[in-house]
XYZ file of C-alpha atoms in Angstrom:
719
model
C -35.631 19.888 34.699
C -35.164 20.209 30.964
C -37.346 22.923 29.486
C -38.046 21.561 26.002
C -41.683 20.764 25.247
C -40.830 17.200 24.216
C -40.142 16.325 27.903
C -43.545 17.526 29.117
C -44.882 13.968 29.307
C -41.958 12.875 31.518
C -42.552 15.823 33.837
C -46.270 15.049 33.982
C -45.635 11.448 35.036
C -43.012 12.410 37.621
C -45.111 15.147 39.185
C -48.302 13.098 39.211
C -46.956 9.748 40.417
C -44.313 10.862 42.936
C -46.888 11.302 45.732
C -47.544 7.536 45.645
C -43.880 6.540 45.971
C -41.848 6.051 49.166
C -39.181 8.430 47.856
C -39.168 12.173 47.190
C -37.851 14.095 44.186
C -36.310 17.548 44.111
C -36.949 19.261 40.778
C -35.319 22.490 39.703
C -35.667 24.619 36.589
C -35.763 28.134 35.332
C -39.157 29.779 35.993
C -40.493 29.135 32.494
C -44.309 29.606 32.406
C -45.092 26.051 31.233
C -42.981 24.440 33.953
C -44.234 26.792 36.668
C -47.826 26.008 35.662
C -47.193 22.256 35.915
C -45.584 22.602 39.335
C -48.266 24.978 40.595
C -50.994 22.507 39.654
C -49.444 19.348 41.112
C -46.706 20.084 43.647
C -47.517 20.905 47.254
C -44.079 22.219 48.206
C -42.734 24.794 45.769
C -40.053 27.458 46.102
C -39.478 30.146 43.473
C -36.117 31.824 43.956
C -37.382 35.082 42.489
C -40.207 35.123 45.055
C -38.050 34.477 48.151
C -36.823 37.222 50.424
C -33.692 38.648 48.783
C -31.861 38.846 52.101
C -32.291 35.123 52.776
C -31.034 34.197 49.309
C -27.991 36.429 49.677
C -27.087 34.834 52.999
C -26.852 31.490 51.190
C -24.844 33.029 48.359
C -22.443 34.583 50.864
C -21.966 31.210 52.589
C -21.260 29.589 49.235
C -18.719 32.262 48.220
C -16.840 32.083 51.519
C -16.538 28.291 51.242
C -15.486 28.200 47.597
C -12.984 31.099 47.799
C -11.460 30.081 51.118
C -8.118 29.215 49.444
C -7.482 32.870 48.607
C -9.002 34.520 51.723
C -10.843 37.463 50.106
C -11.571 40.473 52.292
C -14.942 41.132 53.881
C -15.434 44.070 51.496
C -14.756 41.861 48.465
C -17.192 39.167 49.641
C -19.852 41.816 50.277
C -19.281 43.330 46.828
C -19.575 39.908 45.127
C -22.777 39.168 47.020
C -24.187 42.517 45.963
C -23.345 41.855 42.313
C -24.858 38.360 42.457
C -28.194 39.651 43.707
C -30.362 36.501 43.851
C -28.546 34.695 41.004
C -26.624 31.658 42.190
C -25.362 31.239 38.617
C -23.512 34.548 38.979
C -21.791 33.299 42.116
C -20.984 29.904 40.566
C -19.573 31.440 37.384
C -17.535 33.964 39.379
C -16.041 31.199 41.529
C -15.091 29.131 38.461
C -13.506 32.194 36.817
C -11.585 33.338 39.914
C -10.437 29.816 40.797
C -9.359 28.949 37.241
C -6.504 26.435 37.073
C -6.938 25.547 40.770
C -6.371 29.159 41.878
C -2.976 29.217 40.110
C -3.794 32.002 37.606
C -3.630 35.100 39.858
C -7.048 34.738 41.505
C -6.767 38.110 43.287
C -6.338 39.911 39.972
C -9.287 38.002 38.527
C -11.422 38.961 41.557
C -10.448 42.636 41.178
C -11.356 42.452 37.457
C -14.876 41.235 38.279
C -15.400 43.829 40.992
C -14.145 46.618 38.730
C -16.730 45.983 35.997
C -19.669 48.341 35.725
C -22.474 48.575 33.200
C -24.484 51.351 31.670
C -27.991 52.327 32.735
C -29.284 50.718 29.528
C -28.107 47.221 30.520
C -31.191 46.664 32.688
C -31.914 43.537 34.704
C -29.105 41.480 33.093
C -26.391 44.031 33.876
C -24.349 42.095 36.430
C -24.465 38.664 34.735
C -23.700 40.248 31.352
C -20.662 41.994 32.804
C -19.465 38.724 34.311
C -19.905 36.755 31.076
C -18.117 39.526 29.162
C -15.229 39.437 31.634
C -14.865 35.666 31.235
C -14.925 35.897 27.420
C -12.413 38.757 27.397
C -10.034 36.681 29.509
C -10.416 33.680 27.198
C -10.734 35.159 23.698
C -8.989 38.458 24.344
C -5.754 36.853 25.504
C -3.063 38.541 23.419
C -0.830 35.484 23.585
C -3.333 33.456 21.549
C -2.565 32.837 17.891
C -5.389 33.595 15.473
C -5.897 29.894 14.744
C -6.263 29.183 18.473
C -8.741 32.030 18.921
C -10.761 30.853 15.909
C -10.830 27.283 17.229
C -11.963 28.473 20.664
C -14.767 30.529 19.154
C -15.797 27.676 16.850
C -15.981 25.198 19.747
C -17.842 27.667 21.969
C -20.423 28.482 19.291
C -20.878 24.787 18.536
C -21.592 23.959 22.182
C -24.329 26.594 22.443
C -25.865 25.836 19.017
C -25.736 22.025 19.229
C -29.104 20.252 19.412
C -27.656 17.752 21.888
C -24.528 17.662 24.040
C -21.316 16.531 22.341
C -18.241 14.988 23.926
C -14.756 16.423 23.593
C -13.890 13.689 21.082
C -17.185 14.319 19.275
C -16.369 18.009 18.922
C -12.922 17.068 17.652
C -14.301 14.760 14.938
C -17.289 16.879 13.924
C -15.284 20.121 13.626
C -12.242 18.352 12.145
C -9.918 19.532 14.922
C -7.913 16.359 14.692
C -5.866 16.738 17.869
C -8.231 16.027 20.779
C -5.806 17.678 23.218
C -6.194 20.854 21.184
C -9.935 20.771 21.871
C -9.262 20.257 25.568
C -6.861 23.192 25.413
C -9.359 25.634 23.893
C -11.986 24.519 26.406
C -9.823 25.179 29.491
C -10.218 28.993 29.485
C -13.978 28.502 29.086
C -14.472 26.318 32.170
C -16.137 29.218 33.963
C -19.089 29.037 31.560
C -18.917 25.468 30.229
C -19.190 22.182 32.098
C -17.306 18.994 31.170
C -18.939 15.904 32.639
C -16.732 13.158 34.114
C -15.009 10.475 32.088
C -17.385 10.846 29.159
C -16.179 14.459 28.737
C -19.636 15.572 27.677
C -19.549 19.351 27.156
C -22.522 21.515 28.181
C -23.141 25.117 29.123
C -23.053 25.742 32.865
C -26.388 27.575 32.749
C -29.102 28.342 30.212
C -28.587 32.078 30.709
C -25.277 31.900 28.836
C -26.728 30.945 25.417
C -29.360 33.643 25.979
C -26.530 36.127 26.447
C -24.567 34.919 23.428
C -27.516 34.988 21.009
C -28.491 38.562 21.990
C -26.185 40.920 20.100
C -27.173 43.866 22.291
C -25.889 41.997 25.360
C -22.869 40.047 24.070
C -21.784 42.673 21.489
C -18.445 41.670 19.949
C -18.801 38.127 21.313
C -22.248 37.663 19.763
C -23.011 34.280 18.178
C -25.187 34.590 15.066
C -27.191 31.390 15.361
C -28.206 31.359 11.686
C -24.602 31.624 10.544
C -23.311 28.956 12.897
C -26.214 26.564 12.234
C -25.294 26.817 8.562
C -21.695 25.942 9.485
C -22.873 23.005 11.604
C -25.089 21.741 8.784
C -22.032 21.657 6.522
C -19.967 19.893 9.196
C -22.707 17.274 9.710
C -23.019 16.550 5.984
C -19.226 16.364 5.647
C -19.029 14.015 8.632
C -21.480 11.612 6.991
C -19.540 11.794 3.715
C -16.275 10.846 5.515
C -17.801 7.686 6.996
C -16.248 4.383 5.986
C -17.571 2.004 4.895
C -20.396 3.727 3.049
C -22.341 0.478 2.667
C -23.382 -2.115 5.279
C -21.611 -0.130 7.965
C -21.876 -2.860 10.630
C -21.046 -5.722 8.276
C -24.348 -7.545 8.738
C -24.014 -10.901 7.011
C -27.642 -11.599 6.124
C -31.072 -10.048 5.782
C -32.669 -13.104 7.366
C -32.250 -12.027 10.991
C -33.958 -8.955 12.414
C -31.424 -6.553 13.871
C -32.195 -7.359 17.502
C -31.328 -11.039 16.914
C -27.917 -10.378 15.368
C -25.198 -11.551 17.817
C -23.537 -8.676 19.692
C -25.426 -6.107 17.629
C -25.320 -3.399 20.302
C -21.562 -3.717 20.720
C -21.052 -3.673 16.945
C -23.190 -0.557 16.566
C -21.441 1.258 19.416
C -18.009 0.372 18.007
C -18.686 1.440 14.429
C -21.086 4.370 14.864
C -19.444 7.064 16.973
C -21.393 9.677 18.915
C -20.426 12.439 16.484
C -21.582 10.400 13.464
C -24.905 9.672 15.163
C -25.225 13.364 16.027
C -24.566 14.315 12.402
C -27.169 11.820 11.170
C -29.791 12.966 13.673
C -29.432 16.723 13.371
C -28.132 17.777 9.946
C -31.666 18.659 8.818
C -32.284 20.688 11.992
C -29.178 22.762 11.303
C -30.139 23.236 7.645
C -33.561 24.472 8.697
C -32.149 26.839 11.337
C -29.257 28.129 9.224
C -28.759 30.579 6.403
C -29.945 29.413 3.003
C -26.876 29.317 0.742
C -25.994 27.516 -2.477
C -23.141 25.579 -0.840
C -25.667 23.694 1.271
C -27.711 22.823 -1.804
C -24.685 21.134 -3.382
C -23.905 19.141 -0.223
C -27.552 18.194 0.234
C -27.663 16.907 -3.340
C -24.592 14.810 -2.529
C -26.163 13.298 0.576
C -29.450 12.407 -1.120
C -27.814 10.997 -4.250
C -24.909 9.040 -2.734
C -25.245 8.665 1.059
C -28.964 8.462 1.814
C -28.898 4.695 2.376
C -25.865 4.927 4.677
C -27.671 7.604 6.693
C -30.706 5.312 6.934
C -28.476 2.460 8.136
C -27.074 4.578 10.969
C -30.495 5.700 12.162
C -32.148 2.306 11.809
C -29.384 0.479 13.668
C -29.879 2.989 16.488
C -33.694 2.550 16.356
C -34.212 6.161 15.332
C -35.908 5.928 11.949
C -38.697 8.155 13.217
C -36.143 10.951 13.309
C -35.297 10.114 9.702
C -38.907 10.617 8.639
C -38.959 14.009 10.389
C -35.627 14.976 8.797
C -36.839 14.258 5.283
C -40.051 16.157 5.892
C -37.976 19.212 6.888
C -35.717 18.783 3.877
C -38.633 18.767 1.423
C -40.054 21.892 3.073
C -36.635 23.593 3.007
C -36.113 22.768 -0.690
C -39.490 24.257 -1.593
C -38.943 27.292 0.624
C -35.438 27.978 -0.700
C -36.574 27.613 -4.323
C -34.070 24.844 -5.048
C -33.770 23.541 -8.585
C -36.432 21.116 -9.754
C -34.072 18.128 -9.864
C -33.243 18.463 -6.165
C -36.902 18.930 -5.203
C -37.891 15.764 -7.115
C -35.031 13.821 -5.502
C -35.942 15.105 -2.011
C -39.581 14.099 -2.453
C -38.602 10.626 -3.657
C -36.202 10.252 -0.729
C -38.964 11.327 1.644
C -41.299 8.663 0.290
C -38.518 6.048 0.388
C -37.629 6.774 4.028
C -41.272 7.012 5.070
C -42.097 3.685 3.410
C -39.190 1.866 5.033
C -39.858 3.326 8.499
C -43.530 2.313 8.364
C -42.913 -1.226 7.134
C -42.037 -4.299 9.253
C -38.981 -4.881 7.039
C -37.328 -2.001 8.933
C -36.640 -4.562 11.680
C -33.791 -5.778 9.465
C -31.470 -2.996 8.272
C -30.145 -4.914 5.209
C -33.650 -4.755 3.744
C -32.941 -1.119 2.878
C -31.120 -2.700 -0.063
C -32.643 -6.172 -0.353
C -36.308 -5.153 -0.413
C -36.701 -1.378 -0.498
C -34.233 -0.519 -3.233
C -34.941 -3.667 -5.234
C -38.668 -3.030 -5.437
C -38.682 0.765 -5.584
C -39.990 2.058 -8.954
C -37.204 1.690 -11.518
C -37.846 5.159 -12.935
C -37.421 6.872 -9.558
C -34.384 9.076 -8.786
C -33.431 6.866 -5.821
C -33.106 3.729 -7.988
C -31.192 5.597 -10.692
C -28.685 6.891 -8.149
C -28.226 3.785 -5.996
C -28.912 0.575 -7.912
C -25.380 0.586 -9.333
C -23.978 0.381 -5.777
C -25.878 -2.737 -4.683
C -22.983 -5.128 -4.370
C -21.769 -6.432 -1.039
C -22.026 -9.200 1.525
C -25.780 -8.893 2.147
C -27.722 -11.932 0.902
C -31.432 -11.927 0.021
C -32.998 -14.454 2.342
C -36.270 -14.955 4.196
C -39.904 -14.349 3.288
C -40.067 -10.541 3.432
C -39.543 -10.234 -0.337
C -42.599 -12.347 -1.117
C -44.821 -10.706 1.485
C -44.155 -7.062 0.713
C -47.087 -5.160 -0.850
C -46.319 -2.137 -2.954
C -49.930 -0.954 -2.831
C -49.470 0.093 0.793
C -46.532 1.558 2.643
C -47.644 -0.562 5.572
C -50.649 -2.383 7.002
C -51.171 -2.700 10.747
C -53.729 -4.962 12.379
C -55.390 -4.366 15.724
C -57.713 -6.400 17.889
C -61.159 -4.882 17.570
C -63.574 -3.386 15.113
C -62.487 0.109 14.049
C -65.430 2.489 13.826
C -63.610 5.848 14.080
C -60.133 7.250 13.382
C -58.349 10.616 13.643
C -54.788 11.825 13.036
C -52.989 14.487 15.059
C -52.161 17.736 13.305
C -48.418 17.178 13.624
C -48.833 13.757 11.977
C -46.973 11.903 14.718
C -49.834 9.696 15.832
C -53.372 8.584 15.086
C -56.217 7.548 17.356
C -58.623 4.671 16.822
C -62.024 3.949 18.270
C -61.888 0.137 18.485
C -65.112 -1.155 19.909
C -65.307 0.346 23.398
C -61.570 1.165 23.579
C -59.361 4.059 22.503
C -55.901 3.391 21.099
C -53.281 6.003 20.137
C -50.578 4.701 17.772
C -47.379 5.998 16.187
C -48.147 6.954 12.576
C -44.736 5.857 11.279
C -44.673 2.393 12.858
C -48.263 1.667 13.847
C -47.091 0.739 17.355
C -49.339 1.572 20.279
C -48.131 4.517 22.353
C -51.205 4.938 24.571
C -54.012 2.614 25.544
C -56.164 0.737 25.072
C -58.160 3.207 27.208
C -61.565 2.133 28.426
C -64.536 4.004 29.851
C -67.256 3.482 27.226
C -69.522 0.465 27.584
C -70.673 0.538 23.955
C -68.841 1.070 20.677
C -67.130 4.409 20.125
C -68.768 6.089 17.160
C -66.718 9.305 16.926
C -63.157 10.398 17.746
C -61.107 13.562 17.240
C -57.747 15.106 18.233
C -57.605 18.632 19.575
C -55.650 20.907 17.175
C -52.758 21.130 19.652
C -52.624 17.333 19.977
C -52.900 17.323 23.778
C -56.352 15.708 23.916
C -58.423 13.065 22.202
C -62.203 13.279 22.493
C -64.427 10.242 21.993
C -68.160 9.816 21.797
C -70.535 6.873 22.170
C -74.054 6.007 23.134
C -74.427 3.443 25.923
C -77.614 1.718 26.993
C -78.745 -0.602 29.760
C -81.100 -3.471 28.953
C -81.162 -4.832 32.498
C -81.926 -1.718 34.554
C -85.267 -0.468 35.836
C -85.718 1.343 32.539
C -84.863 -1.106 29.741
C -83.338 0.409 26.620
C -82.537 3.648 28.476
C -79.752 5.527 26.649
C -76.773 7.383 28.081
C -74.595 9.477 25.819
C -70.920 9.874 26.658
C -68.352 12.374 25.488
C -64.938 11.793 27.041
C -61.751 13.845 26.719
C -58.414 12.072 27.224
C -54.944 13.513 27.898
C -52.691 12.152 25.121
C -49.600 12.220 27.359
C -50.865 9.932 30.103
C -54.353 8.694 29.211
C -56.080 10.536 32.051
C -59.674 11.657 31.527
C -59.663 15.474 31.443
C -63.240 16.122 30.268
C -66.325 14.102 31.166
C -67.657 11.535 30.825
C -70.505 13.859 29.924
C -73.939 12.212 30.184
C -76.214 13.833 27.636
C -79.980 13.821 27.368
C -80.598 13.576 23.633
C -82.904 11.629 21.313
C -82.162 7.919 21.417
C -79.605 7.489 18.678
C -75.846 7.445 18.542
C -73.301 10.256 18.717
C -72.374 10.371 15.060
C -69.420 12.756 15.076
C -67.123 15.047 17.037
C -64.937 17.947 15.994
C -62.777 20.595 17.661
C -62.774 24.316 17.067
C -59.388 25.503 15.778
C -58.413 27.153 19.091
C -59.220 24.012 21.140
C -61.815 25.836 23.261
C -64.925 24.211 21.838
C -66.118 20.727 20.859
C -69.007 20.160 18.484
C -70.953 16.913 18.618
C -73.509 15.687 16.146
C -76.293 13.294 17.077
C -78.158 11.029 14.755
C -81.174 13.007 15.886
C -81.652 16.569 14.677
C -79.211 18.322 16.998
C -75.690 19.782 16.882
C -74.273 20.693 20.306
C -71.300 22.953 21.130
C -69.405 22.233 24.367
C -66.717 24.015 26.363
C -63.638 21.818 25.825
C -62.300 22.347 29.364
C -65.405 22.278 31.546
C -67.774 20.183 29.417
C -70.498 22.825 29.736
C -72.924 23.050 26.809
C -72.543 26.403 25.041
C -75.133 26.182 22.288
C -77.548 23.764 20.637
C -78.321 24.027 16.910
C -81.390 22.436 15.392
C -81.091 20.763 11.983
C -83.944 19.939 9.635
C -83.118 16.222 9.468
C -81.202 13.481 11.277
C -77.579 14.579 11.767
C -74.910 12.112 10.583
C -71.757 14.265 10.590
C -70.563 17.685 11.732
C -67.409 19.714 10.947
C -65.847 23.061 11.907
C -64.122 25.123 9.227
C -60.377 25.442 9.975
C -60.742 29.189 10.565
C -63.490 28.494 13.115
C -66.116 30.668 11.422
C -68.486 27.978 10.152
C -69.941 24.684 11.277
C -71.499 22.258 8.807
C -73.815 19.326 9.398
C -74.510 16.463 7.032
C -78.054 15.182 7.461
C -80.421 12.557 6.106
C -81.261 14.499 2.966
C -79.543 17.844 3.307
C -76.414 19.874 4.024
C -76.736 22.727 6.528
C -74.140 25.367 7.524
C -74.214 27.810 10.474
C -72.134 30.745 11.655
C -70.321 29.134 14.601
C -70.107 32.409 16.548
C -73.753 33.449 16.341
C -75.573 30.235 15.518
C -77.249 31.861 12.504
C -77.789 29.747 9.381
C -75.254 30.651 6.662
C -76.961 28.544 4.010
C -79.105 25.470 3.682
C -80.578 23.111 4.192
C -79.495 22.159 0.653
C -81.035 19.069 -0.851
C -78.103 16.672 -1.134
C -79.340 13.135 -0.657
C -78.103 11.363 2.448
C -74.900 13.084 3.661
C -72.790 10.911 5.944
C -69.428 12.642 5.448
C -68.529 16.328 5.321
C -65.335 18.311 5.727
C -63.844 21.704 4.857
C -60.789 22.476 2.760
C -57.788 23.659 4.826
C -58.313 27.248 3.622
C -62.015 27.094 4.667
C -63.156 28.118 1.172
C -64.806 24.826 0.166
C -66.967 22.087 1.646
C -66.915 18.504 0.398
C -69.642 16.035 1.260
C -71.025 12.704 0.132
C -74.381 12.123 -1.534
C -75.301 8.498 -0.982
C -78.404 8.729 -3.174
C -76.480 9.912 -6.266
C -73.294 8.028 -5.336
C -71.231 11.206 -5.689
C -68.880 13.396 -3.687
C -69.727 17.073 -4.046
C -67.421 20.084 -3.735
C -69.217 23.324 -2.804
C -68.402 26.953 -2.090
C -68.345 27.352 1.706
C -70.001 30.773 1.646
C -73.067 30.149 -0.502
C -73.188 26.391 -1.100
C -72.832 26.618 -4.890
C -71.767 23.315 -6.470
C -68.186 23.422 -7.878
C -67.463 19.767 -8.729
C -69.381 16.510 -8.646
C -66.977 13.597 -8.198
C -68.151 10.099 -9.039
C -66.807 6.543 -9.071
C -68.085 3.354 -10.620
C -69.341 1.447 -7.605
C -71.592 -1.536 -8.059
C -74.479 -1.791 -5.632
C -74.547 0.275 -2.445
C -72.273 3.348 -2.303
C -71.512 2.432 1.283
C -72.341 3.976 4.620
C -68.772 3.815 5.861
C -67.109 6.090 3.322
C -65.140 9.142 4.423
C -63.474 12.133 2.792
C -60.241 14.034 3.363
C -58.643 17.171 1.915
C -54.864 17.331 1.465
C -53.179 20.076 3.536
C -52.199 22.037 0.409
C -55.837 22.141 -0.834
C -54.833 20.304 -4.031
C -56.288 16.808 -3.578
C -59.376 15.086 -2.226
C -59.316 11.479 -1.016
C -62.275 9.240 -0.292
C -62.465 5.789 1.238
C -65.481 3.995 -0.224
C -66.120 0.507 1.125
C -62.459 -0.415 1.394
C -61.232 1.313 -1.773
C -59.383 4.658 -1.770
C -59.743 7.215 -4.582
C -57.923 10.542 -5.032
C -59.076 13.507 -7.163
C -57.534 16.802 -8.244
C -59.450 19.402 -6.219
C -59.050 22.071 -8.893
C -60.520 20.265 -11.905
C -62.321 17.308 -10.315
C -60.382 14.660 -12.270
C -59.358 11.408 -10.623
C -55.559 11.212 -10.260
C -55.131 8.029 -8.204
C -57.141 4.911 -7.582
C -58.780 2.658 -7.052
C -56.368 1.665 -4.268
C -57.505 -1.680 -2.937
C -56.308 -3.760 -0.036
C -58.848 -3.707 2.758
C -60.825 -6.907 3.154
C -63.804 -5.279 4.877
C -65.669 -2.003 4.685
C -63.638 1.111 5.434
C -64.601 3.743 7.941
C -61.998 6.510 7.677
C -59.407 8.143 5.417
C -57.081 10.971 6.417
C -54.079 12.732 4.868
C -50.904 13.091 6.880
C -50.256 16.767 7.751
C -47.452 17.028 5.174
C -49.685 15.531 2.467
C -47.252 12.723 1.661
C -49.357 9.815 2.944
C -52.947 8.686 3.253
C -54.036 6.512 6.179
C -57.210 4.460 5.855
C -58.917 2.219 8.406
C -61.430 -0.584 8.057
C -63.953 -2.188 10.365
C -61.949 -5.423 10.307
C -59.285 -3.879 12.552
C -56.636 -2.909 9.966
C -55.001 0.401 9.115
C -53.215 0.987 5.802
C -50.642 3.668 5.095
C-alpha cells in the first residue's frame, strides 16, 4: 500500500467495502502510524511483522534464502549467518539475494556472499546496523568499482539520485531523456550494478526503489556517509532538468496539431493516441513536477533565470501539455507554489509580477468551461486577457498558427468572473476547505462538495436533513464537513414540533461521522456553525439566545453560552482563544476556554455576519441598521473602520464577509454584489462586482488569496 496521504481515500474505500465483496484483498505496507490506525479500525485479520515471534519470521527467511541461493549451494554456517543478519527484515534477505546473484550468479557469488558476511558495524549504528551495512556493500560494489571511468560513475550516481528523488517513477527511456543521457543503453548499463536496490518493471522498464528503506538510508548522511544524497541539491538539479526538458520540446505551439477550437478535446478524432505519441512520459513528468522540485531544492539564481524563461516563453506550451492530459488542476497547484517560492526567495519584482499574472491566467483557464478545448488557451484566454498584463506582452506576438477561432465560446465568456457554476437547488450556506481544493454547499436539504478549480462535484449530494441546511463548515484539516438545520413535523402527534440536527460528514467517502445530533433548543433555526482551530470542538449558534460548544468526535455538548439577544452568527478566532456571536442588536465575545465574557454586548444594530482576521487581532461584522461593515479590535471591541456602500433599499439579510489570508483585504457579498476593501485604511479597492441574478448568501477567499468565491440562493457559484 502506498503511504502518501493523497491515497488515504482509496485505502478507506478498499478497507471499508472489501467485506461486502466475494473476493479478498491482501494489503501490505510499512508500519506507518496512519496506515496501522486505518487497518486496526477496519480489518479483522492483521499481521504486523514486528509483532510476530522472531523465530517464526526467521524460519521463513531461511526457507527463502535456501531457495533463492540454491544455484551456489552456500554452507549451513553461511545460511545461518545471513539469517542472523536479516533479523526480521525480509528486505535484507531480498537485497542480499539480488546482490549475491548479480548477473545470474556469474559475478563470483561466493566472493559477494563472503563480503556481506564480513561486514560489521559500530555500536553507534543502532537498529539499522545490518541493513545499512548491506546497502553500503552494494553501493561500494557499484560506485567503488575501480574500472569505472569518472563519467560512468557520475552518470550512475545521477541516475540513482534521480530515482530516489523523483516524485513519480520514471522509465529507462524517461531517465535518458530527462537527464540528457542520450544513449538509452548507457542508462541500462549504469542501472545493472544497482539491481540489488532498484527494481525495473517488465517491458515498460519503469524504475523504482526495491524498498522504501533505501531512500531513508540515502537521505540520512549519518547512515549513508560518502554515498549520501543531499535531497535539496538534487531537487535543484531536477528542477533545472525539468525546465530544460520543457524548453527542448518541439513544436512549442499547438503541440498536438489541433486543427480547430470548435471541438472539445474529447471529441477530436484519435486524441488519446495523438497525445500519447507527441507527449512522452518524461515531458509529462517535467510539466507535472518542475514546481515541486523548485520548492524542494536549493534557492539559486540559475533557477530564477530558467523560471523567467518558462513563464515568459513556454507557459502556454506547458498549459497545453497538462490540459491535453486532463491535469490542469496540477497546473493551478504548480503556479501557487511558484508565486510562494518567488516571494520567499525575494525574487526581483518583475518576476514576481509575471508569476502572479501567470497564476491568475492558469487559474482562470482551469476554472472555465473553455478549458475543455485546449486551443482556447490562445483563442479565448490570451485574446481577452488584459492587454497591459505581462502574459499578453510576452505571448501575443507568437499567436500565429493553424488554430482557427470558431464556435460560441468567444461570445459567451465573461471577464467579470473566472467561472460560474450552476447547481440544482437553492444555496443557503457555503464553506471552502483550508487547502482551497474544494468547497461545500448546503443546497436545500442536500450537501454537495465540489472541486474549487472546476466546480465539478466530487462528493454528494448527501442527504439526511429533511429541511433546508442553514449552516455548513469544513474542519480545519479538511477531513469533515459539518452541517446544521432545523427540521419540523407538521403531521405528527405534536404539530410544529422542532428537531435540530447537526451532522458531521467524512469528506473522503460521505459517511456520517458525527450525529445527527437532535438538540432541544428554542424553536428557531441553527444559524451558524464553526470549528475550533484544532478540530476538537464545534460551535453552533441558534436564532434563539444560545451558543453551544460540542465535542467534534462524540457530539457531546461541552458548554452553553447565553447571549443577550437572538443569535444570528457565531465564529471562533483562528487561534482558538475567542468566540464571537452576532445578535439581533449586539456583538458579544467570550473567552472560548473559560466561557467568560471578553467584551460586549456592544450595540451594533442587527449583526448577521461576523468573522475574525486570520491573525485573530480584528473582528469584522455587519450592521444592518446602519448599512455598514465594522472592523473592531478583537480584544476590547474598539471600532477601527466603518465600511459602507451605496445600497438602495434594504442592506440585505444574505450578505457575508471574508478576510483575505494575508490580513490585507476584506470582501463582502451584499445581495449579489461583491465589494473588496483595503483592511488597513478602509478604502474600497474593488467593486462592485456584479453577476449574480439573485440574492447572495456567501463569500469566501481562496486560501492563497488569489480568488473570491461567492454563492447565491439561485443555485450559482461565481469564482
